[in-house]
Each structure stands twice: as C-alpha cells, then as structure tokens.
Amino acid sequence: MSKIKPAKGSPYARILGVGGYRPVRVVPNEVILETIDSSDEWIRSRSGIATRHWASPQETVAAMSVEASGKALAAAGIAPEKIGAVIVSTVSHFKQTPAVATEIAHRIGAGKPAAFDISAGCAGFGYGLTLAKGLVVEGSAEYVLVIGVERLSDLTDLEDRATAFLFGDGAGAVVVGPSDEPAIGPTVWGSEGDKSETIKQTVPWDEYRTTDSAEKFPAITQEGQAVFRWAVFEMAKVAQQALDAAGITADDLDVFIPHQANMRIIDSMVKTLKLPEHVTVARDVETTGNTSAASIPLAMERLLATGAAKSGDTALVIGFGAGLVYAATVVTLP
C-alpha cells in the first residue's frame, strides 16, 4: 500500500486574468512588399493580414513577457509572489539555456517558483494551459503563470513570398488558479509527426555554425497548401472533440478563439463547425499577424478589452502548428 498522502490541490482550475503586449512598431503590408513580388490585395485575400507588430531590440522575449505578465497579474488580482510556477511557450528565445521563464519569474518578483520553457509551436499556449491546470488541481502550485511569447520577425525570411507577410511579434499571458467549478475543460491534444516537414526551421543551428551553411540566417518555412488543408479539415474535428469532451455543443458557446494563423482558416473552421451567429469569433490576425504561441492569449485579451467578449463567457480555444501539434479546450473567460 502506498504511503503517499492524497494531493491537496483545488478540485478545479480557471483562468483568473489575461494580459497582452504588442510591440510599438506597426508594420503594414507595404513594408513587406519591399522585398517580395506581391500586392496588398493578394496578402489580404490569402491571409486576411493588413498589419503586424515587429519588436525593437529592446522588446526582447523576456521584456515582452514581463509586460504581458504584469497585466495578467493585475487583472487576476494576484501578487507576483503567489505564483508557484511559470510556464513559457516560445520557439524564438535563442538561448538554449537557461530557460527564459527563470528570468521572467525573477523580473516580475515571483520569488522562487518552478520555471520552465516548452516548445510546442502554435499549440504552445494550449499545452501550457493544460500543464498549469494539472499543477493547480494536483496541488503543486496554487497559481500558475502561463505565457505565450514570440519574436517571429527574427525567424522570418523577408524574401520568401509564401511566409514573409505572415509573422508578427508579441506576448500573451494568463494566470491560472483554483476554482470551485469546472472552468477549463479536458484538453484534446496530440501530434502528427509524419507531417513535421510541412512547417520547419530552414537550417538547424548546428549546421548554421559551419561556414558552408551560414549563407542565410535560419527562418521558418512551410508548405502552405498542405498546412491549410490539414488545419481546415483535421482541426475542425479536434475542435468538435473538445466541445464533446466538455459536454457542450456549438450552441452553448459564446466565443471562439482559434490560433490566429490565417483568416481563411478561421472562416473555414467556423463554417465546418457550424457555429451559430451569436458566437463571437476572434480575428486578431488582421492587425497582429501570426504570433504562434502568443496568438490565443493576445486575441483573448483584445476581445475582453474591447467588450466583444465578457467575463464568464464560454470559449473554445484551439492552437495548431509546427510538429504538427494541436491542443483544444473549452474555458470560461476571466
């Protein structure tokens, strides 16, 4: 018989507050057109993107995360020293070690929490949220800070007509804490590694260090049509599975917050899921671009800040991207 005592966590967990940070510089499509043969009309029709934010040298992954975290903590009404764990999802922190989460934890005054980074691409926020829920329910941390942050402008090939216009920078953060009722549903997540070549870094870091391979800095590339088909057809199925796992239907939803990859993907998912007209759909991609792990919390923050969504609304969130990986769940908005 085990001598380990039962965990003394919360029966449930919820998102208590959300915060976001977008870099000061706004980059319109006209800037992108300086290096690729395209048009503003083509970019908008293919992606729905009109502008994106690019970070300055001072707006580092850590700096943007600190700003977003401060807003999330203030919204949640939680002091930094109460944070028991900091989880950061990013693919654009260029120091292999230490984890940027440790720096962020120190800079926000969180004391000595557990702190670690995860790499799950555009599904990273969903992965982090799932881990945070488990920590709160299991009792390893009362409050967890989950951050999605990217400086994808550092990994963008501005001469690649297929991707140069897609990516933006920013950080989004949420505070996850105890709840007396279910407020974060079961996560439907997974990976399809046989499709890992469809979104990838062009040159591995170990090859880049050699003289022969260092002609161009590593960038993110993707097979656009293959990714589009996968996202539209397969991710709609995952989204429906998340609704089923939460025990609700599309009619019960108030808000839909998909990864902000492409407006056409978002609109196609809305149609496939047959979402009712009353459901508010996040379309932050138009002015923020694809910010990978940061896109869902940034879109959530904007919906709440503008009044398009309100506290207590039921929202379906789904992230999907490089790996290929995905994560979907239903949450109650803070």
Short mmCIF file of C-alpha atoms in Angstrom, two decimals:
data_model
loop_
_atom_site.label_atom_id
_atom_site.label_comp_id
_atom_site.label_asym_id
_atom_site.label_seq_id
_atom_site.Cartn_x
_atom_site.Cartn_y
_atom_site.Cartn_z
CA MET A 1 0.00 0.00 0.00
CA SER A 2 1.31 3.43 -0.93
CA LYS A 3 2.23 5.77 1.92
CA ILE A 4 1.85 8.88 -0.25
CA LYS A 5 -0.90 11.16 1.01
CA PRO A 6 -3.52 12.49 -1.42
CA ALA A 7 -2.75 15.81 -3.09
CA LYS A 8 -4.33 18.88 -1.53
CA GLY A 9 -4.97 20.87 -4.67
CA SER A 10 -8.13 22.56 -5.90
CA PRO A 11 -10.96 20.46 -7.33
CA TYR A 12 -10.86 22.61 -10.46
CA ALA A 13 -8.82 25.38 -12.10
CA ARG A 14 -9.69 28.50 -14.04
CA ILE A 15 -8.13 31.43 -15.88
CA LEU A 16 -8.17 34.35 -13.44
CA GLY A 17 -6.66 37.09 -15.59
CA VAL A 18 -5.18 37.73 -19.02
CA GLY A 19 -2.67 40.29 -20.30
CA GLY A 20 -1.03 41.06 -23.62
CA TYR A 21 1.80 43.06 -25.10
CA ARG A 22 2.21 44.10 -28.74
CA PRO A 23 5.44 45.83 -29.84
CA VAL A 24 5.23 49.54 -30.56
CA ARG A 25 6.17 49.27 -34.23
CA VAL A 26 3.26 48.55 -36.56
CA VAL A 27 4.29 47.10 -39.91
CA PRO A 28 1.83 47.43 -42.82
CA ASN A 29 1.85 45.20 -45.86
CA GLU A 30 3.58 47.93 -47.86
CA VAL A 31 6.79 47.26 -45.90
CA ILE A 32 6.60 43.55 -46.71
CA LEU A 33 6.16 44.37 -50.40
CA GLU A 34 9.59 46.00 -50.46
CA THR A 35 11.21 42.55 -50.50
CA ILE A 36 8.67 40.25 -52.23
CA ASP A 37 6.81 40.39 -55.54
CA SER A 38 3.23 40.58 -54.37
CA SER A 39 0.47 43.08 -53.57
CA ASP A 40 -1.51 44.30 -50.60
CA GLU A 41 -4.65 42.84 -52.16
CA TRP A 42 -3.01 39.41 -52.57
CA ILE A 43 -1.76 39.33 -48.98
CA ARG A 44 -5.14 40.34 -47.60
CA SER A 45 -7.04 37.86 -49.76
CA ARG A 46 -4.70 34.97 -48.88
CA SER A 47 -4.27 35.64 -45.17
CA GLY A 48 -6.53 38.47 -44.02
CA ILE A 49 -3.46 40.26 -42.63
CA ALA A 50 -3.20 44.04 -43.01
CA THR A 51 -0.59 44.84 -40.35
CA ARG A 52 1.60 43.13 -37.80
CA HIS A 53 3.87 44.25 -34.92
CA TRP A 54 7.65 43.82 -35.01
CA ALA A 55 9.75 44.10 -31.89
CA SER A 56 12.64 46.50 -31.40
CA PRO A 57 15.96 45.28 -29.96
CA GLN A 58 14.71 46.39 -26.53
CA GLU A 59 11.46 44.42 -26.86
CA THR A 60 13.02 41.06 -26.13
CA VAL A 61 11.16 37.81 -25.47
CA ALA A 62 11.68 38.40 -21.74
CA ALA A 63 10.75 42.10 -21.83
CA MET A 64 7.51 41.50 -23.72
CA SER A 65 6.64 38.63 -21.39
CA VAL A 66 7.20 40.78 -18.30
CA GLU A 67 4.81 43.43 -19.67
CA ALA A 68 2.10 40.89 -20.51
CA SER A 69 2.55 39.10 -17.19
CA GLY A 70 2.17 42.31 -15.20
CA LYS A 71 -1.17 42.98 -16.88
CA ALA A 72 -2.37 39.41 -16.31
CA LEU A 73 -1.42 39.52 -12.62
CA ALA A 74 -3.16 42.88 -12.19
CA ALA A 75 -6.29 41.59 -13.92
CA ALA A 76 -6.30 38.49 -11.72
CA GLY A 77 -5.62 40.47 -8.54
CA ILE A 78 -2.78 38.10 -7.67
CA ALA A 79 0.54 39.27 -6.19
CA PRO A 80 3.62 38.00 -8.08
CA GLU A 81 4.99 36.24 -5.01
CA LYS A 82 1.96 33.93 -5.01
CA ILE A 83 2.93 32.44 -8.37
CA GLY A 84 4.11 28.88 -7.84
CA ALA A 85 5.11 28.10 -11.43
CA VAL A 86 5.94 30.00 -14.62
CA ILE A 87 5.45 28.20 -17.94
CA VAL A 88 6.66 29.90 -21.13
CA SER A 89 5.88 28.63 -24.61
CA THR A 90 8.18 30.01 -27.31
CA VAL A 91 10.22 28.97 -30.32
CA SER A 92 12.06 32.28 -30.66
CA HIS A 93 14.14 32.51 -27.48
CA PHE A 94 17.61 31.97 -28.90
CA LYS A 95 19.38 30.94 -25.71
CA GLN A 96 19.20 27.16 -25.45
CA THR A 97 19.71 27.51 -21.70
CA PRO A 98 18.75 28.78 -19.19
CA ALA A 99 15.00 28.84 -19.77
CA VAL A 100 13.69 32.37 -20.28
CA ALA A 101 10.96 31.51 -17.75
CA THR A 102 13.51 31.81 -14.95
CA GLU A 103 14.45 35.35 -15.99
CA ILE A 104 10.79 36.36 -16.31
CA ALA A 105 9.96 34.92 -12.88
CA HIS A 106 12.77 36.96 -11.33
CA ARG A 107 11.87 40.18 -13.13
CA ILE A 108 8.21 40.09 -12.09
CA GLY A 109 9.16 39.44 -8.46
CA ALA A 110 7.71 35.95 -8.26
CA GLY A 111 10.23 34.67 -5.74
CA LYS A 112 11.36 31.10 -6.37
CA PRO A 113 8.67 29.41 -8.44
CA ALA A 114 9.16 26.44 -10.72
CA ALA A 115 10.02 27.92 -14.11
CA PHE A 116 10.47 26.24 -17.48
CA ASP A 117 10.03 26.70 -21.21
CA ILE A 118 8.12 24.45 -23.61
CA SER A 119 8.34 24.22 -27.40
CA ALA A 120 5.00 23.34 -28.96
CA GLY A 121 4.77 25.93 -31.71
CA CYS A 122 1.40 27.49 -32.29
CA ALA A 123 -0.24 24.98 -29.93
CA GLY A 124 2.08 26.05 -27.12
CA PHE A 125 -0.46 28.11 -25.19
CA GLY A 126 -2.86 25.17 -25.05
CA TYR A 127 -0.07 22.89 -23.87
CA GLY A 128 0.96 25.38 -21.18
CA LEU A 129 -2.63 25.90 -20.04
CA THR A 130 -3.11 22.14 -19.70
CA LEU A 131 0.05 21.80 -17.63
CA ALA A 132 -1.00 24.73 -15.43
CA LYS A 133 -4.42 23.21 -14.80
CA GLY A 134 -2.76 19.97 -13.72
CA LEU A 135 -0.41 21.75 -11.33
CA VAL A 136 -3.27 23.63 -9.66
CA VAL A 137 -5.55 20.60 -9.34
CA GLU A 138 -2.72 18.33 -8.21
CA GLY A 139 -1.57 20.85 -5.62
CA SER A 140 1.97 21.55 -6.84
CA ALA A 141 1.15 25.25 -7.30
CA GLU A 142 -1.77 27.38 -6.22
CA TYR A 143 -1.29 29.92 -9.01
CA VAL A 144 0.50 29.40 -12.33
CA LEU A 145 1.57 31.99 -14.88
CA VAL A 146 1.31 30.77 -18.49
CA ILE A 147 2.99 32.86 -21.18
CA GLY A 148 2.98 32.54 -24.96
CA VAL A 149 5.62 34.80 -26.50
CA GLU A 150 7.33 35.13 -29.87
CA ARG A 151 9.69 37.33 -31.84
CA LEU A 152 8.98 35.64 -35.15
CA SER A 153 10.36 38.62 -37.05
CA ASP A 154 13.77 37.15 -36.10
CA LEU A 155 12.86 33.92 -37.91
CA THR A 156 11.18 35.42 -40.97
CA ASP A 157 12.74 35.22 -44.42
CA LEU A 158 11.63 38.54 -45.91
CA GLU A 159 12.38 37.24 -49.41
CA ASP A 160 10.11 34.20 -49.05
CA ARG A 161 6.89 35.13 -50.84
CA ALA A 162 4.98 32.35 -49.06
CA THR A 163 5.76 33.41 -45.47
CA ALA A 164 7.24 36.92 -45.38
CA PHE A 165 3.86 38.52 -44.66
CA LEU A 166 2.61 36.02 -42.07
CA PHE A 167 4.50 36.52 -38.86
CA GLY A 168 4.37 39.05 -36.04
CA ASP A 169 5.74 39.53 -32.54
CA GLY A 170 4.08 39.78 -29.14
CA ALA A 171 3.36 38.19 -25.78
CA GLY A 172 0.21 36.99 -24.06
CA ALA A 173 -0.11 35.73 -20.50
CA VAL A 174 -2.75 34.25 -18.22
CA VAL A 175 -2.87 33.47 -14.51
CA VAL A 176 -4.37 30.08 -13.71
CA GLY A 177 -5.64 29.38 -10.21
CA PRO A 178 -8.14 27.39 -8.13
CA SER A 179 -11.84 27.20 -8.91
CA ASP A 180 -14.91 25.78 -7.19
CA GLU A 181 -16.44 24.76 -10.52
CA PRO A 182 -15.14 23.43 -13.84
CA ALA A 183 -13.71 26.33 -15.87
CA ILE A 184 -11.04 24.65 -18.02
CA GLY A 185 -12.32 21.60 -19.84
CA PRO A 186 -10.47 18.45 -20.84
CA THR A 187 -7.78 19.08 -23.44
CA VAL A 188 -7.85 17.29 -26.77
CA TRP A 189 -4.24 17.36 -27.92
CA GLY A 190 -1.80 15.39 -29.97
CA SER A 191 0.77 15.37 -32.74
CA GLU A 192 1.21 14.11 -36.30
CA GLY A 193 4.96 13.75 -36.65
CA ASP A 194 4.69 12.30 -40.14
CA LYS A 195 3.84 15.85 -41.25
CA SER A 196 6.69 17.54 -39.37
CA GLU A 197 8.36 18.72 -42.58
CA THR A 198 5.41 20.94 -43.53
CA ILE A 199 6.43 23.65 -41.04
CA LYS A 200 10.06 23.79 -40.02
CA GLN A 201 13.19 25.83 -39.45
CA THR A 202 15.14 26.02 -42.70
CA VAL A 203 18.59 25.31 -41.24
CA PRO A 204 19.36 23.59 -37.89
CA TRP A 205 21.52 25.61 -35.52
CA ASP A 206 24.37 23.11 -35.64
CA GLU A 207 24.55 23.43 -39.43
CA TYR A 208 24.33 27.19 -39.31
CA ARG A 209 27.53 27.38 -37.28
CA THR A 210 29.55 25.93 -40.19
CA THR A 211 30.89 28.29 -42.83
CA ASP A 212 29.33 26.48 -45.79
CA SER A 213 25.80 26.56 -44.35
CA ALA A 214 25.80 30.09 -42.96
CA GLU A 215 24.69 31.90 -46.10
CA LYS A 216 21.33 32.91 -44.63
CA PHE A 217 20.08 33.04 -41.03
CA PRO A 218 17.62 30.23 -40.16
CA ALA A 219 13.98 31.03 -40.82
CA ILE A 220 10.58 29.37 -40.60
CA THR A 221 9.26 27.84 -43.80
CA GLN A 222 6.07 25.97 -44.54
CA GLU A 223 4.17 24.10 -47.23
CA GLY A 224 1.22 26.44 -47.31
CA GLN A 225 -1.38 24.34 -49.10
CA ALA A 226 -0.66 21.21 -47.06
CA VAL A 227 -0.88 23.14 -43.80
CA PHE A 228 -4.07 24.88 -44.91
CA ARG A 229 -5.82 21.60 -45.76
CA TRP A 230 -4.71 19.99 -42.51
CA ALA A 231 -5.82 22.94 -40.40
CA VAL A 232 -9.21 23.31 -42.05
CA PHE A 233 -10.25 19.66 -42.17
CA GLU A 234 -8.45 18.00 -39.28
CA MET A 235 -8.54 20.81 -36.71
CA ALA A 236 -12.27 21.28 -37.06
CA LYS A 237 -12.57 17.65 -35.95
CA VAL A 238 -10.32 18.32 -32.95
CA ALA A 239 -12.36 21.40 -32.04
CA GLN A 240 -15.54 19.33 -32.12
CA GLN A 241 -13.88 16.71 -29.91
CA ALA A 242 -13.05 19.43 -27.37
CA LEU A 243 -16.70 20.52 -27.32
CA ASP A 244 -17.78 16.90 -26.81
CA ALA A 245 -15.21 16.42 -24.03
CA ALA A 246 -16.56 19.48 -22.23
CA GLY A 247 -20.11 18.18 -22.59
CA ILE A 248 -21.39 21.12 -24.62
CA THR A 249 -22.45 21.89 -28.18
CA ALA A 250 -21.64 24.76 -30.50
CA ASP A 251 -24.92 26.38 -29.43
CA ASP A 252 -23.56 26.66 -25.87
CA LEU A 253 -20.54 28.65 -26.97
CA ASP A 254 -20.19 32.40 -26.59
CA VAL A 255 -16.72 32.82 -28.08
CA PHE A 256 -14.38 31.01 -30.48
CA ILE A 257 -10.65 31.79 -30.18
CA PRO A 258 -8.64 29.79 -32.70
CA HIS A 259 -4.93 30.20 -33.32
CA GLN A 260 -4.55 33.34 -35.42
CA ALA A 261 -2.79 31.73 -38.36
CA ASN A 262 -4.85 32.84 -41.32
CA MET A 263 -8.27 34.44 -41.75
CA ARG A 264 -9.29 31.89 -44.38
CA ILE A 265 -8.55 29.04 -41.97
CA ILE A 266 -10.57 30.74 -39.23
CA ASP A 267 -13.56 31.35 -41.50
CA SER A 268 -13.43 27.78 -42.82
CA MET A 269 -13.40 26.34 -39.30
CA VAL A 270 -16.37 28.48 -38.32
CA LYS A 271 -18.28 27.13 -41.31
CA THR A 272 -17.28 23.50 -40.73
CA LEU A 273 -18.18 23.68 -37.02
CA LYS A 274 -21.48 25.35 -37.95
CA LEU A 275 -21.05 27.95 -35.23
CA PRO A 276 -24.20 29.99 -34.55
CA GLU A 277 -24.20 33.69 -35.43
CA HIS A 278 -24.21 34.66 -31.75
CA VAL A 279 -20.70 33.22 -31.27
CA THR A 280 -18.03 35.91 -31.23
CA VAL A 281 -15.04 34.86 -33.34
CA ALA A 282 -11.52 36.19 -32.70
CA ARG A 283 -9.98 37.65 -35.86
CA ASP A 284 -6.99 39.36 -34.30
CA VAL A 285 -4.80 38.09 -37.15
CA GLU A 286 -5.83 41.09 -39.27
CA THR A 287 -3.77 43.54 -37.22
CA THR A 288 -1.42 41.26 -35.29
CA GLY A 289 -0.42 38.60 -37.80
CA ASN A 290 0.55 35.08 -36.79
CA THR A 291 2.29 35.26 -33.40
CA SER A 292 2.37 31.49 -32.85
CA ALA A 293 2.19 30.66 -29.10
CA ALA A 294 1.15 34.23 -28.27
CA SER A 295 -1.81 34.41 -30.64
CA ILE A 296 -4.57 32.90 -28.47
CA PRO A 297 -3.93 34.89 -25.26
CA LEU A 298 -3.41 38.08 -27.32
CA ALA A 299 -6.72 37.52 -29.11
CA MET A 300 -8.43 36.71 -25.81
CA GLU A 301 -7.09 39.87 -24.20
CA ARG A 302 -8.29 42.03 -27.09
CA LEU A 303 -11.80 40.53 -27.11
CA LEU A 304 -12.18 41.25 -23.39
CA ALA A 305 -10.62 44.72 -23.62
CA THR A 306 -12.91 45.80 -26.46
CA GLY A 307 -16.05 44.30 -24.92
CA ALA A 308 -16.51 41.84 -27.79
CA ALA A 309 -16.37 39.13 -25.11
CA LYS A 310 -17.10 39.35 -21.40
CA SER A 311 -16.10 37.69 -18.16
CA GLY A 312 -17.88 34.39 -17.67
CA ASP A 313 -18.31 33.67 -21.38
CA THR A 314 -17.73 30.12 -22.55
CA ALA A 315 -14.95 29.98 -25.14
CA LEU A 316 -13.50 27.27 -27.34
CA VAL A 317 -9.75 27.73 -27.88
CA ILE A 318 -7.61 25.73 -30.28
CA GLY A 319 -3.98 26.03 -31.31
CA PHE A 320 -2.22 24.12 -34.09
CA GLY A 321 1.08 24.30 -35.90
CA ALA A 322 4.63 23.04 -36.34
CA GLY A 323 5.14 19.44 -35.40
CA LEU A 324 2.41 19.09 -36.42
CA VAL A 325 0.86 19.56 -32.99
CA TYR A 326 -2.51 20.71 -31.69
CA ALA A 327 -4.42 21.41 -28.48
CA ALA A 328 -8.05 22.41 -27.95
CA THR A 329 -10.15 23.01 -24.86
CA VAL A 330 -13.18 24.91 -23.61
CA VAL A 331 -12.63 27.61 -20.98
CA THR A 332 -14.59 30.14 -19.01
CA LEU A 333 -13.20 33.59 -19.75
CA PRO A 334 -11.78 35.55 -16.79
#
